[in-house]
Amino acid sequence: MLPSVPTLSNFSLFKIFLKLGCTAFGGPAAHLVFFYRRFVQQLGYLDEQQYSHLLALAQILPGPTSSQMGIAIGYQLKGYRGALLAWLGFTLPSALLMTLAAMLGLQFSAYFSADFFHVIQLIVFSVVAWAFWQMLRSFCKDQWQYVLMLLSGLFVYLVPISINQMLVILFGALAGLVYLHYFPQKSTLKPVTSISITAKKSFAYLWLILFALPFVLVPPLQYFFPHIWLDSFTGLYRTASLVFGGGHIILPFLQQDFVESGLVSQQHFDLGYAIAQLMPGPLFSFASYLGALLPLSSSAALNAAFATAVIFLPSFFLIFGALPYWSRLMQFPRLFQALAGINAAVVGLLLCLVVQMGEKYIRSGLDIVFIIAVIALLKSKVPVWLTLISSFFSYYGLLWLLDHYALFSFGL
């Protein structure tokens, strides 16, 4: 049994994360600050070292960093049940809102004009371009990482095969290990001394086996029994298992699996991703929106629940399987050097996406001015939700005026 905290009941843990799920705007970086303030500074359920090492694990694993941090905190405090309650509380608000947004979008999309979707696409492009710039500054520190980033983006752009993104990630890990061989570096992280995970390590590896099983079992099932449920499961599970570096990286994976396959229209996809930027909680709740659009069953709510569960499933397997071994894993610098290569490679994936989106979405010089303005606002201290909403209505209103009053004649 994991040691429980007497003053923290399961319901109290759920309420804490539910409140965070309703109020935690600003993306993973902000979420991690909220977690720190609540569980370390205010409640004292974790000390500084415990929090830093749980955070290191959440960051090095593929998947949504802030959600995995929440799962790890719940697991550390209240065991398996605590992990589930922490995830449920943090994810439920945004998942419900995104499901509702998908249902309303399907019902009213016929009333949206071409300019409406065009502005949405430009906003999505601005968000992704800004995310690319932030990730570039965070993950590309050395010259070899910049080279790897450019090669990765070029490869994905020029080689449009279904496994190109997986190949890029594997190549990134290999490049990181090769660099370590010629330029050895030591990890700056200290060994864990106060993490008190008492779950039996002899059984923890079973979670890692469960994590790997879908990659072995589902492809043969897809081959012999092709079905949209299996295809959707594969796309969502693979995306969550391969994503490093933040929620924005899910975009090229999900677009390849669900937009290019024709299951979801590009316009609805972009609309949902724009709405996801306005939501509190994890960006991975975009899967709830996507699931509600998939023709899996007659129930959009059931489809959304399925997509939400699948995209977060790898995180549970990885946290439960890796956390008991984490103090030993942190002694291997090769692990962190491989991650440095992977992070540089996924920045290349995002670069490729920015180029492809720019080719499709930018129609005029006025669009470029709008994109620059949105990125400038995202860089400022203006809240993201206010930036996106005000930008949308401002540019959509301008396009409406240009369309109805023929202001193009004035050179606008």
mmCIF file of C-alpha atoms in Angstrom:
data_model
loop_
_atom_site.group_PDB
_atom_site.id
_atom_site.type_symbol
_atom_site.label_atom_id
_atom_site.label_comp_id
_atom_site.label_asym_id
_atom_site.label_seq_id
_atom_site.Cartn_x
_atom_site.Cartn_y
_atom_site.Cartn_z
ATOM 1 C CA MET A 1 0.000 0.000 0.000
ATOM 2 C CA LEU A 2 1.153 3.528 -0.724
ATOM 3 C CA PRO A 3 1.367 5.775 2.318
ATOM 4 C CA SER A 4 -1.698 7.989 2.471
ATOM 5 C CA VAL A 5 -1.907 11.542 3.726
ATOM 6 C CA PRO A 6 -4.335 11.615 6.688
ATOM 7 C CA THR A 7 -5.547 15.158 6.090
ATOM 8 C CA LEU A 8 -6.138 14.629 2.379
ATOM 9 C CA SER A 9 -9.118 12.482 1.441
ATOM 10 C CA ASN A 10 -9.741 11.179 -2.046
ATOM 11 C CA PHE A 11 -12.625 13.622 -2.436
ATOM 12 C CA SER A 12 -10.454 16.532 -1.303
ATOM 13 C CA LEU A 13 -7.813 15.581 -3.842
ATOM 14 C CA PHE A 14 -10.450 15.464 -6.577
ATOM 15 C CA LYS A 15 -11.805 18.888 -5.549
ATOM 16 C CA ILE A 16 -8.331 20.451 -5.643
ATOM 17 C CA PHE A 17 -7.695 19.219 -9.172
ATOM 18 C CA LEU A 18 -11.235 20.053 -10.300
ATOM 19 C CA LYS A 19 -10.703 23.648 -9.189
ATOM 20 C CA LEU A 20 -7.382 23.717 -11.031
ATOM 21 C CA GLY A 21 -9.088 22.237 -14.107
ATOM 22 C CA CYS A 22 -11.602 25.107 -14.045
ATOM 23 C CA THR A 23 -9.121 27.924 -13.456
ATOM 24 C CA ALA A 24 -5.733 26.807 -14.831
ATOM 25 C CA PHE A 25 -5.450 28.881 -17.989
ATOM 26 C CA GLY A 26 -2.180 29.548 -19.777
ATOM 27 C CA GLY A 27 -0.875 26.164 -20.884
ATOM 28 C CA PRO A 28 1.502 23.616 -19.316
ATOM 29 C CA ALA A 29 4.025 26.127 -17.977
ATOM 30 C CA ALA A 30 1.305 27.923 -16.032
ATOM 31 C CA HIS A 31 -0.257 24.622 -14.890
ATOM 32 C CA LEU A 32 3.036 23.509 -13.342
ATOM 33 C CA VAL A 33 3.247 26.772 -11.402
ATOM 34 C CA PHE A 34 -0.296 26.250 -10.105
ATOM 35 C CA PHE A 35 0.557 22.706 -9.003
ATOM 36 C CA TYR A 36 3.685 23.924 -7.228
ATOM 37 C CA ARG A 37 1.899 26.689 -5.378
ATOM 38 C CA ARG A 38 -0.940 24.424 -4.285
ATOM 39 C CA PHE A 39 0.841 21.210 -3.283
ATOM 40 C CA VAL A 40 4.245 22.534 -2.173
ATOM 41 C CA GLN A 41 3.789 26.080 -0.940
ATOM 42 C CA GLN A 42 0.179 26.139 0.312
ATOM 43 C CA LEU A 43 -0.643 22.573 1.392
ATOM 44 C CA GLY A 44 2.839 21.166 1.948
ATOM 45 C CA TYR A 45 1.983 17.667 0.746
ATOM 46 C CA LEU A 46 5.184 17.602 -1.351
ATOM 47 C CA ASP A 47 8.566 19.117 -0.614
ATOM 48 C CA GLU A 48 10.771 20.903 -3.133
ATOM 49 C CA GLN A 49 12.821 17.833 -4.010
ATOM 50 C CA GLN A 50 9.830 15.565 -4.434
ATOM 51 C CA TYR A 51 8.157 18.067 -6.729
ATOM 52 C CA SER A 52 11.287 18.655 -8.832
ATOM 53 C CA HIS A 53 11.841 14.954 -9.440
ATOM 54 C CA LEU A 54 8.206 14.241 -10.238
ATOM 55 C CA LEU A 55 8.421 17.159 -12.672
ATOM 56 C CA ALA A 56 11.582 15.757 -14.249
ATOM 57 C CA LEU A 57 9.817 12.459 -14.889
ATOM 58 C CA ALA A 58 6.727 14.164 -16.353
ATOM 59 C CA GLN A 59 8.935 16.199 -18.689
ATOM 60 C CA ILE A 60 11.058 13.337 -19.946
ATOM 61 C CA LEU A 61 8.119 11.035 -20.738
ATOM 62 C CA PRO A 62 6.127 11.420 -23.962
ATOM 63 C CA GLY A 63 2.670 12.850 -23.473
ATOM 64 C CA PRO A 64 1.040 15.910 -21.857
ATOM 65 C CA THR A 65 3.472 17.239 -19.254
ATOM 66 C CA SER A 66 1.012 19.005 -16.956
ATOM 67 C CA SER A 67 -1.492 16.133 -17.003
ATOM 68 C CA GLN A 68 1.260 13.628 -16.286
ATOM 69 C CA MET A 69 2.469 15.821 -13.446
ATOM 70 C CA GLY A 70 -1.047 15.794 -12.017
ATOM 71 C CA ILE A 71 -1.241 12.009 -12.375
ATOM 72 C CA ALA A 72 2.168 11.646 -10.688
ATOM 73 C CA ILE A 73 1.123 13.905 -7.801
ATOM 74 C CA GLY A 74 -2.108 11.966 -7.309
ATOM 75 C CA TYR A 75 -0.209 8.670 -7.438
ATOM 76 C CA GLN A 76 2.414 9.900 -4.976
ATOM 77 C CA LEU A 77 -0.206 11.095 -2.506
ATOM 78 C CA LYS A 78 -3.039 8.556 -2.793
ATOM 79 C CA GLY A 79 -1.912 5.699 -5.006
ATOM 80 C CA TYR A 80 -3.683 4.489 -8.136
ATOM 81 C CA ARG A 81 -7.027 5.914 -7.079
ATOM 82 C CA GLY A 82 -5.419 9.286 -6.407
ATOM 83 C CA ALA A 83 -3.861 9.297 -9.875
ATOM 84 C CA LEU A 84 -7.236 8.629 -11.494
ATOM 85 C CA LEU A 85 -9.037 11.258 -9.401
ATOM 86 C CA ALA A 86 -6.352 13.859 -10.075
ATOM 87 C CA TRP A 87 -6.583 13.279 -13.830
ATOM 88 C CA LEU A 88 -10.383 13.253 -13.804
ATOM 89 C CA GLY A 89 -10.658 16.492 -11.851
ATOM 90 C CA PHE A 90 -8.088 18.326 -13.977
ATOM 91 C CA THR A 91 -9.408 17.074 -17.332
ATOM 92 C CA LEU A 92 -13.179 16.974 -16.865
ATOM 93 C CA PRO A 93 -13.965 20.721 -17.261
ATOM 94 C CA SER A 94 -12.098 21.194 -20.534
ATOM 95 C CA ALA A 95 -13.208 17.807 -21.897
ATOM 96 C CA LEU A 96 -16.881 18.667 -21.329
ATOM 97 C CA LEU A 97 -16.481 22.132 -22.831
ATOM 98 C CA MET A 98 -14.657 20.805 -25.888
ATOM 99 C CA THR A 99 -17.294 18.109 -26.432
ATOM 100 C CA LEU A 100 -20.027 20.744 -26.238
ATOM 101 C CA ALA A 101 -18.088 22.956 -28.658
ATOM 102 C CA ALA A 102 -17.902 20.108 -31.172
ATOM 103 C CA MET A 103 -21.641 19.426 -30.949
ATOM 104 C CA LEU A 104 -22.490 23.091 -31.405
ATOM 105 C CA GLY A 105 -19.972 23.443 -34.212
ATOM 106 C CA LEU A 106 -21.569 20.581 -36.126
ATOM 107 C CA GLN A 107 -25.019 22.079 -35.654
ATOM 108 C CA PHE A 108 -24.174 25.641 -36.648
ATOM 109 C CA SER A 109 -21.206 25.266 -39.002
ATOM 110 C CA ALA A 110 -23.442 25.819 -42.020
ATOM 111 C CA TYR A 111 -24.001 29.385 -40.829
ATOM 112 C CA PHE A 112 -20.282 30.204 -40.704
ATOM 113 C CA SER A 113 -18.881 32.117 -43.666
ATOM 114 C CA ALA A 114 -15.642 31.425 -45.514
ATOM 115 C CA ASP A 115 -14.096 34.479 -43.833
ATOM 116 C CA PHE A 116 -15.008 33.052 -40.423
ATOM 117 C CA PHE A 117 -12.978 29.906 -41.048
ATOM 118 C CA HIS A 118 -10.192 31.882 -42.702
ATOM 119 C CA VAL A 119 -9.694 34.033 -39.614
ATOM 120 C CA ILE A 120 -9.798 30.933 -37.405
ATOM 121 C CA GLN A 121 -7.088 29.351 -39.563
ATOM 122 C CA LEU A 122 -4.899 32.448 -39.294
ATOM 123 C CA ILE A 123 -5.295 32.454 -35.511
ATOM 124 C CA VAL A 124 -4.335 28.770 -35.350
ATOM 125 C CA PHE A 125 -1.324 29.531 -37.552
ATOM 126 C CA SER A 126 -0.305 32.377 -35.224
ATOM 127 C CA VAL A 127 -0.592 30.161 -32.127
ATOM 128 C CA VAL A 128 1.445 27.372 -33.728
ATOM 129 C CA ALA A 129 4.081 29.814 -35.018
ATOM 130 C CA TRP A 130 4.426 31.331 -31.541
ATOM 131 C CA ALA A 131 4.640 27.848 -29.993
ATOM 132 C CA PHE A 132 7.358 26.970 -32.503
ATOM 133 C CA TRP A 133 9.385 30.015 -31.525
ATOM 134 C CA GLN A 134 9.044 29.247 -27.809
ATOM 135 C CA MET A 135 10.025 25.597 -28.291
ATOM 136 C CA LEU A 136 12.931 26.585 -30.526
ATOM 137 C CA ARG A 137 14.348 28.780 -27.764
ATOM 138 C CA SER A 138 13.753 26.125 -25.098
ATOM 139 C CA PHE A 139 14.893 22.965 -26.879
ATOM 140 C CA CYS A 140 17.562 24.091 -29.355
ATOM 141 C CA LYS A 141 20.539 25.285 -27.338
ATOM 142 C CA ASP A 142 23.466 23.965 -29.392
ATOM 143 C CA GLN A 143 24.364 24.070 -33.077
ATOM 144 C CA TRP A 144 23.775 20.331 -33.563
ATOM 145 C CA GLN A 145 20.197 20.745 -32.305
ATOM 146 C CA TYR A 146 19.492 23.502 -34.830
ATOM 147 C CA VAL A 147 20.852 21.312 -37.621
ATOM 148 C CA LEU A 148 18.779 18.361 -36.426
ATOM 149 C CA MET A 149 15.684 20.539 -36.223
ATOM 150 C CA LEU A 150 16.104 21.766 -39.804
ATOM 151 C CA LEU A 151 16.829 18.281 -41.164
ATOM 152 C CA SER A 152 13.783 16.868 -39.366
ATOM 153 C CA GLY A 153 11.465 19.536 -40.730
ATOM 154 C CA LEU A 154 12.869 19.128 -44.243
ATOM 155 C CA PHE A 155 12.479 15.347 -44.137
ATOM 156 C CA VAL A 156 8.833 15.481 -43.065
ATOM 157 C CA TYR A 157 8.096 18.155 -45.665
ATOM 158 C CA LEU A 158 9.725 16.283 -48.564
ATOM 159 C CA VAL A 159 8.898 12.668 -47.610
ATOM 160 C CA PRO A 160 5.111 12.433 -47.120
ATOM 161 C CA ILE A 161 4.917 8.872 -45.806
ATOM 162 C CA SER A 162 2.752 7.680 -42.915
ATOM 163 C CA ILE A 163 5.673 6.899 -40.592
ATOM 164 C CA ASN A 164 7.818 9.958 -41.327
ATOM 165 C CA GLN A 165 7.115 11.520 -37.924
ATOM 166 C CA MET A 166 8.028 8.314 -36.067
ATOM 167 C CA LEU A 167 11.247 8.084 -38.079
ATOM 168 C CA VAL A 168 12.132 11.669 -37.192
ATOM 169 C CA ILE A 169 11.684 11.001 -33.465
ATOM 170 C CA LEU A 170 13.825 7.854 -33.620
ATOM 171 C CA PHE A 171 16.483 9.718 -35.587
ATOM 172 C CA GLY A 172 16.431 12.519 -33.018
ATOM 173 C CA ALA A 173 17.062 10.067 -30.171
ATOM 174 C CA LEU A 174 19.906 8.446 -32.111
ATOM 175 C CA ALA A 175 21.455 11.814 -32.938
ATOM 176 C CA GLY A 176 21.362 12.781 -29.268
ATOM 177 C CA LEU A 177 23.129 9.571 -28.266
ATOM 178 C CA VAL A 178 25.780 9.984 -30.966
ATOM 179 C CA TYR A 179 26.446 13.533 -29.823
ATOM 180 C CA LEU A 180 26.815 12.311 -26.239
ATOM 181 C CA HIS A 181 29.376 9.732 -27.361
ATOM 182 C CA TYR A 182 31.671 12.409 -28.796
ATOM 183 C CA PHE A 183 30.809 15.215 -26.362
ATOM 184 C CA PRO A 184 29.989 13.615 -22.983
ATOM 185 C CA GLN A 185 27.892 15.659 -20.605
ATOM 186 C CA LYS A 186 26.714 15.065 -17.053
ATOM 187 C CA SER A 187 23.122 15.405 -15.959
ATOM 188 C CA THR A 188 22.506 18.366 -13.678
ATOM 189 C CA LEU A 189 19.724 16.508 -11.866
ATOM 190 C CA LYS A 190 20.501 15.092 -8.424
ATOM 191 C CA PRO A 191 19.543 11.588 -7.321
ATOM 192 C CA VAL A 192 16.199 11.141 -5.603
ATOM 193 C CA THR A 193 16.433 10.678 -1.865
ATOM 194 C CA SER A 194 12.966 11.617 -0.602
ATOM 195 C CA ILE A 195 10.561 10.138 -3.149
ATOM 196 C CA SER A 196 8.717 7.500 -1.147
ATOM 197 C CA ILE A 197 7.073 5.318 -3.767
ATOM 198 C CA THR A 198 6.542 1.937 -2.116
ATOM 199 C CA ALA A 199 4.704 0.234 -4.976
ATOM 200 C CA LYS A 200 6.542 -3.000 -5.731
ATOM 201 C CA LYS A 201 9.089 -2.487 -8.469
ATOM 202 C CA SER A 202 8.748 -6.153 -9.393
ATOM 203 C CA PHE A 203 5.248 -5.422 -10.684
ATOM 204 C CA ALA A 204 5.781 -1.925 -12.099
ATOM 205 C CA TYR A 205 7.244 -3.287 -15.315
ATOM 206 C CA LEU A 206 3.829 -4.782 -16.129
ATOM 207 C CA TRP A 207 2.540 -1.254 -16.747
ATOM 208 C CA LEU A 208 5.329 -0.705 -19.268
ATOM 209 C CA ILE A 209 4.357 -3.945 -21.002
ATOM 210 C CA LEU A 210 0.755 -2.718 -21.166
ATOM 211 C CA PHE A 211 2.035 0.521 -22.681
ATOM 212 C CA ALA A 212 3.822 -1.387 -25.457
ATOM 213 C CA LEU A 213 1.097 -3.972 -26.165
ATOM 214 C CA PRO A 214 -1.108 -1.759 -28.412
ATOM 215 C CA PHE A 215 1.845 -1.229 -30.762
ATOM 216 C CA VAL A 216 2.166 -5.010 -31.102
ATOM 217 C CA LEU A 217 -1.454 -6.190 -31.056
ATOM 218 C CA VAL A 218 -3.474 -3.471 -32.784
ATOM 219 C CA PRO A 219 -1.715 -3.388 -36.215
ATOM 220 C CA PRO A 220 -2.496 -7.075 -36.952
ATOM 221 C CA LEU A 221 -6.092 -6.486 -35.845
ATOM 222 C CA GLN A 222 -6.306 -3.500 -38.185
ATOM 223 C CA TYR A 223 -4.987 -5.621 -41.026
ATOM 224 C CA PHE A 224 -7.376 -8.542 -40.555
ATOM 225 C CA PHE A 225 -10.352 -6.652 -39.092
ATOM 226 C CA PRO A 226 -10.181 -3.057 -40.372
ATOM 227 C CA HIS A 227 -12.554 -0.797 -38.486
ATOM 228 C CA ILE A 228 -12.805 2.890 -37.683
ATOM 229 C CA TRP A 229 -12.663 2.188 -33.938
ATOM 230 C CA LEU A 230 -9.294 0.496 -34.302
ATOM 231 C CA ASP A 231 -8.018 3.206 -36.653
ATOM 232 C CA SER A 232 -9.089 5.940 -34.230
ATOM 233 C CA PHE A 233 -7.583 4.118 -31.262
ATOM 234 C CA THR A 234 -4.282 3.746 -33.117
ATOM 235 C CA GLY A 235 -4.136 7.405 -34.141
ATOM 236 C CA LEU A 236 -4.902 8.727 -30.658
ATOM 237 C CA TYR A 237 -2.774 6.243 -28.718
ATOM 238 C CA ARG A 238 0.223 6.596 -31.031
ATOM 239 C CA THR A 239 0.006 10.385 -30.887
ATOM 240 C CA ALA A 240 0.026 10.442 -27.082
ATOM 241 C CA SER A 241 2.870 7.907 -26.981
ATOM 242 C CA LEU A 242 5.165 9.815 -29.340
ATOM 243 C CA VAL A 243 4.547 13.441 -28.440
ATOM 244 C CA PHE A 244 7.456 15.186 -26.739
ATOM 245 C CA GLY A 245 7.682 18.854 -25.956
ATOM 246 C CA GLY A 246 4.130 20.024 -25.352
ATOM 247 C CA GLY A 247 0.535 19.838 -26.451
ATOM 248 C CA HIS A 248 1.080 21.761 -29.686
ATOM 249 C CA ILE A 249 3.040 18.827 -31.098
ATOM 250 C CA ILE A 250 -0.135 16.725 -31.240
ATOM 251 C CA LEU A 251 -1.354 18.883 -34.117
ATOM 252 C CA PRO A 252 0.726 17.361 -36.967
ATOM 253 C CA PHE A 253 0.077 13.825 -35.694
ATOM 254 C CA LEU A 254 -3.684 14.223 -35.351
ATOM 255 C CA GLN A 255 -3.953 16.136 -38.603
ATOM 256 C CA GLN A 256 -2.203 13.317 -40.437
ATOM 257 C CA ASP A 257 -4.410 10.626 -38.885
ATOM 258 C CA PHE A 258 -7.802 12.312 -38.943
ATOM 259 C CA VAL A 259 -7.796 15.206 -41.433
ATOM 260 C CA GLU A 260 -5.735 13.734 -44.240
ATOM 261 C CA SER A 261 -7.712 10.495 -43.894
ATOM 262 C CA GLY A 262 -10.949 12.441 -44.436
ATOM 263 C CA LEU A 263 -12.552 11.598 -41.078
ATOM 264 C CA VAL A 264 -12.605 15.258 -39.972
ATOM 265 C CA SER A 265 -12.682 18.350 -42.167
ATOM 266 C CA GLN A 266 -9.777 20.798 -42.022
ATOM 267 C CA GLN A 267 -12.135 23.634 -41.098
ATOM 268 C CA HIS A 268 -13.666 21.822 -38.132
ATOM 269 C CA PHE A 269 -10.206 20.667 -37.040
ATOM 270 C CA ASP A 270 -8.830 24.221 -37.034
ATOM 271 C CA LEU A 271 -11.917 25.572 -35.277
ATOM 272 C CA GLY A 272 -11.538 23.030 -32.473
ATOM 273 C CA TYR A 273 -7.857 23.733 -32.049
ATOM 274 C CA ALA A 274 -8.536 27.459 -31.795
ATOM 275 C CA ILE A 275 -11.230 26.838 -29.175
ATOM 276 C CA ALA A 276 -8.839 24.593 -27.228
ATOM 277 C CA GLN A 277 -6.538 27.591 -26.719
ATOM 278 C CA LEU A 278 -9.333 29.297 -24.778
ATOM 279 C CA MET A 279 -9.931 26.390 -22.408
ATOM 280 C CA PRO A 280 -8.497 25.866 -18.927
ATOM 281 C CA GLY A 281 -6.781 22.587 -18.205
ATOM 282 C CA PRO A 282 -4.836 20.355 -20.600
ATOM 283 C CA LEU A 283 -4.549 21.071 -24.312
ATOM 284 C CA PHE A 284 -4.935 17.332 -24.905
ATOM 285 C CA SER A 285 -8.659 17.825 -24.274
ATOM 286 C CA PHE A 286 -8.681 18.721 -27.967
ATOM 287 C CA ALA A 287 -9.118 14.950 -28.341
ATOM 288 C CA SER A 288 -12.575 15.292 -26.744
ATOM 289 C CA TYR A 289 -13.574 17.698 -29.504
ATOM 290 C CA LEU A 290 -12.061 15.482 -32.160
ATOM 291 C CA GLY A 291 -13.753 12.376 -30.794
ATOM 292 C CA ALA A 292 -17.169 14.042 -30.876
ATOM 293 C CA LEU A 293 -16.674 14.643 -34.611
ATOM 294 C CA LEU A 294 -15.639 11.079 -35.441
ATOM 295 C CA PRO A 295 -18.307 8.774 -36.920
ATOM 296 C CA LEU A 296 -17.664 6.037 -34.371
ATOM 297 C CA SER A 297 -21.201 5.666 -33.056
ATOM 298 C CA SER A 298 -24.455 7.597 -32.950
ATOM 299 C CA SER A 299 -23.490 9.161 -29.606
ATOM 300 C CA ALA A 300 -21.108 12.119 -29.858
ATOM 301 C CA ALA A 301 -20.661 12.047 -26.073
ATOM 302 C CA LEU A 302 -19.576 8.398 -26.157
ATOM 303 C CA ASN A 303 -17.189 9.093 -29.023
ATOM 304 C CA ALA A 304 -15.687 12.033 -27.129
ATOM 305 C CA ALA A 305 -15.275 9.953 -23.955
ATOM 306 C CA PHE A 306 -13.532 7.226 -25.953
ATOM 307 C CA ALA A 307 -11.086 9.670 -27.570
ATOM 308 C CA THR A 308 -10.366 11.379 -24.247
ATOM 309 C CA ALA A 309 -9.649 8.101 -22.456
ATOM 310 C CA VAL A 310 -7.413 6.769 -25.239
ATOM 311 C CA ILE A 311 -5.233 9.847 -25.616
ATOM 312 C CA PHE A 312 -4.477 9.942 -21.868
ATOM 313 C CA LEU A 313 -4.124 6.162 -21.438
ATOM 314 C CA PRO A 314 -0.371 6.025 -22.264
ATOM 315 C CA SER A 315 0.292 8.612 -19.546
ATOM 316 C CA PHE A 316 -1.103 6.318 -16.850
ATOM 317 C CA PHE A 317 0.900 3.354 -18.095
ATOM 318 C CA LEU A 318 4.117 5.368 -18.236
ATOM 319 C CA ILE A 319 3.731 7.052 -14.839
ATOM 320 C CA PHE A 320 2.797 3.815 -13.059
ATOM 321 C CA GLY A 321 5.563 1.903 -14.808
ATOM 322 C CA ALA A 322 8.399 4.438 -14.630
ATOM 323 C CA LEU A 323 7.958 6.248 -11.318
ATOM 324 C CA PRO A 324 9.091 3.348 -9.079
ATOM 325 C CA TYR A 325 12.311 3.122 -11.121
ATOM 326 C CA TRP A 326 12.828 6.847 -11.535
ATOM 327 C CA SER A 327 15.573 7.310 -8.947
ATOM 328 C CA ARG A 328 17.727 4.796 -10.859
ATOM 329 C CA LEU A 329 16.842 6.068 -14.319
ATOM 330 C CA MET A 330 18.015 9.558 -13.417
ATOM 331 C CA GLN A 331 21.557 8.228 -13.098
ATOM 332 C CA PHE A 332 21.769 7.558 -16.864
ATOM 333 C CA PRO A 333 22.805 10.687 -18.814
ATOM 334 C CA ARG A 334 22.117 8.918 -22.103
ATOM 335 C CA LEU A 335 18.419 9.109 -21.310
ATOM 336 C CA PHE A 336 18.511 12.896 -21.132
ATOM 337 C CA GLN A 337 20.776 13.256 -24.153
ATOM 338 C CA ALA A 338 18.375 11.148 -26.239
ATOM 339 C CA LEU A 339 15.589 13.423 -25.048
ATOM 340 C CA ALA A 340 17.582 16.485 -26.134
ATOM 341 C CA GLY A 341 17.737 15.021 -29.646
ATOM 342 C CA ILE A 342 14.040 14.085 -29.621
ATOM 343 C CA ASN A 343 13.037 17.583 -28.514
ATOM 344 C CA ALA A 344 15.057 19.169 -31.326
ATOM 345 C CA ALA A 345 13.458 16.780 -33.818
ATOM 346 C CA VAL A 346 9.910 17.556 -32.719
ATOM 347 C CA VAL A 347 10.639 21.272 -33.074
ATOM 348 C CA GLY A 348 11.412 20.364 -36.694
ATOM 349 C CA LEU A 349 7.963 18.731 -36.939
ATOM 350 C CA LEU A 350 6.416 21.960 -35.761
ATOM 351 C CA LEU A 351 8.515 23.959 -38.238
ATOM 352 C CA CYS A 352 7.227 21.788 -41.083
ATOM 353 C CA LEU A 353 3.663 22.335 -39.884
ATOM 354 C CA VAL A 354 4.184 26.114 -39.782
ATOM 355 C CA VAL A 355 5.442 26.102 -43.383
ATOM 356 C CA GLN A 356 2.577 23.912 -44.608
ATOM 357 C CA MET A 357 -0.042 25.971 -42.798
ATOM 358 C CA GLY A 358 1.443 29.188 -44.142
ATOM 359 C CA GLU A 359 1.229 27.864 -47.698
ATOM 360 C CA LYS A 360 -2.455 26.999 -47.260
ATOM 361 C CA TYR A 361 -3.753 29.803 -45.045
ATOM 362 C CA ILE A 362 -1.978 33.038 -46.004
ATOM 363 C CA ARG A 363 -3.743 34.729 -48.906
ATOM 364 C CA SER A 364 -2.609 38.358 -48.751
ATOM 365 C CA GLY A 365 -0.217 40.819 -47.192
ATOM 366 C CA LEU A 366 -3.009 41.864 -44.835
ATOM 367 C CA ASP A 367 -3.068 38.311 -43.467
ATOM 368 C CA ILE A 368 0.652 38.576 -42.689
ATOM 369 C CA VAL A 369 0.108 41.854 -40.817
ATOM 370 C CA PHE A 370 -2.677 40.212 -38.804
ATOM 371 C CA ILE A 371 -0.487 37.207 -37.935
ATOM 372 C CA ILE A 372 2.332 39.486 -36.751
ATOM 373 C CA ALA A 373 -0.139 41.417 -34.601
ATOM 374 C CA VAL A 374 -1.531 38.247 -33.008
ATOM 375 C CA ILE A 375 1.949 36.910 -32.240
ATOM 376 C CA ALA A 376 2.892 40.260 -30.697
ATOM 377 C CA LEU A 377 -0.159 40.069 -28.440
ATOM 378 C CA LEU A 378 0.634 36.459 -27.501
ATOM 379 C CA LYS A 379 4.124 37.633 -26.551
ATOM 380 C CA SER A 380 2.687 40.380 -24.343
ATOM 381 C CA LYS A 381 1.079 40.027 -20.937
ATOM 382 C CA VAL A 382 -2.437 40.178 -22.389
ATOM 383 C CA PRO A 383 -4.373 37.012 -21.409
ATOM 384 C CA VAL A 384 -4.420 34.440 -24.205
ATOM 385 C CA TRP A 385 -8.208 34.156 -24.243
ATOM 386 C CA LEU A 386 -8.565 37.936 -24.599
ATOM 387 C CA THR A 387 -5.930 38.044 -27.339
ATOM 388 C CA LEU A 388 -7.596 35.355 -29.432
ATOM 389 C CA ILE A 389 -11.162 36.576 -29.032
ATOM 390 C CA SER A 390 -10.344 40.246 -29.683
ATOM 391 C CA SER A 391 -8.117 39.350 -32.639
ATOM 392 C CA PHE A 392 -10.810 37.219 -34.202
ATOM 393 C CA PHE A 393 -13.558 39.807 -34.013
ATOM 394 C CA SER A 394 -11.259 42.642 -35.114
ATOM 395 C CA TYR A 395 -10.021 40.916 -38.270
ATOM 396 C CA TYR A 396 -13.323 39.264 -39.076
ATOM 397 C CA GLY A 397 -14.999 42.670 -38.800
ATOM 398 C CA LEU A 398 -12.375 44.199 -41.085
ATOM 399 C CA LEU A 399 -12.846 41.479 -43.707
ATOM 400 C CA TRP A 400 -16.607 41.985 -43.513
ATOM 401 C CA LEU A 401 -16.153 45.681 -44.167
ATOM 402 C CA LEU A 402 -13.813 45.014 -47.083
ATOM 403 C CA ASP A 403 -16.284 42.577 -48.601
ATOM 404 C CA HIS A 404 -19.342 44.802 -48.221
ATOM 405 C CA TYR A 405 -17.976 48.264 -48.867
ATOM 406 C CA ALA A 406 -15.358 47.532 -51.558
ATOM 407 C CA LEU A 407 -12.497 49.137 -49.642
ATOM 408 C CA PHE A 408 -10.004 47.158 -51.698
ATOM 409 C CA SER A 409 -10.010 50.065 -54.116
ATOM 410 C CA PHE A 410 -8.136 52.086 -51.485
ATOM 411 C CA GLY A 411 -5.269 49.628 -51.515
ATOM 412 C CA LEU A 412 -6.117 47.784 -48.276
#
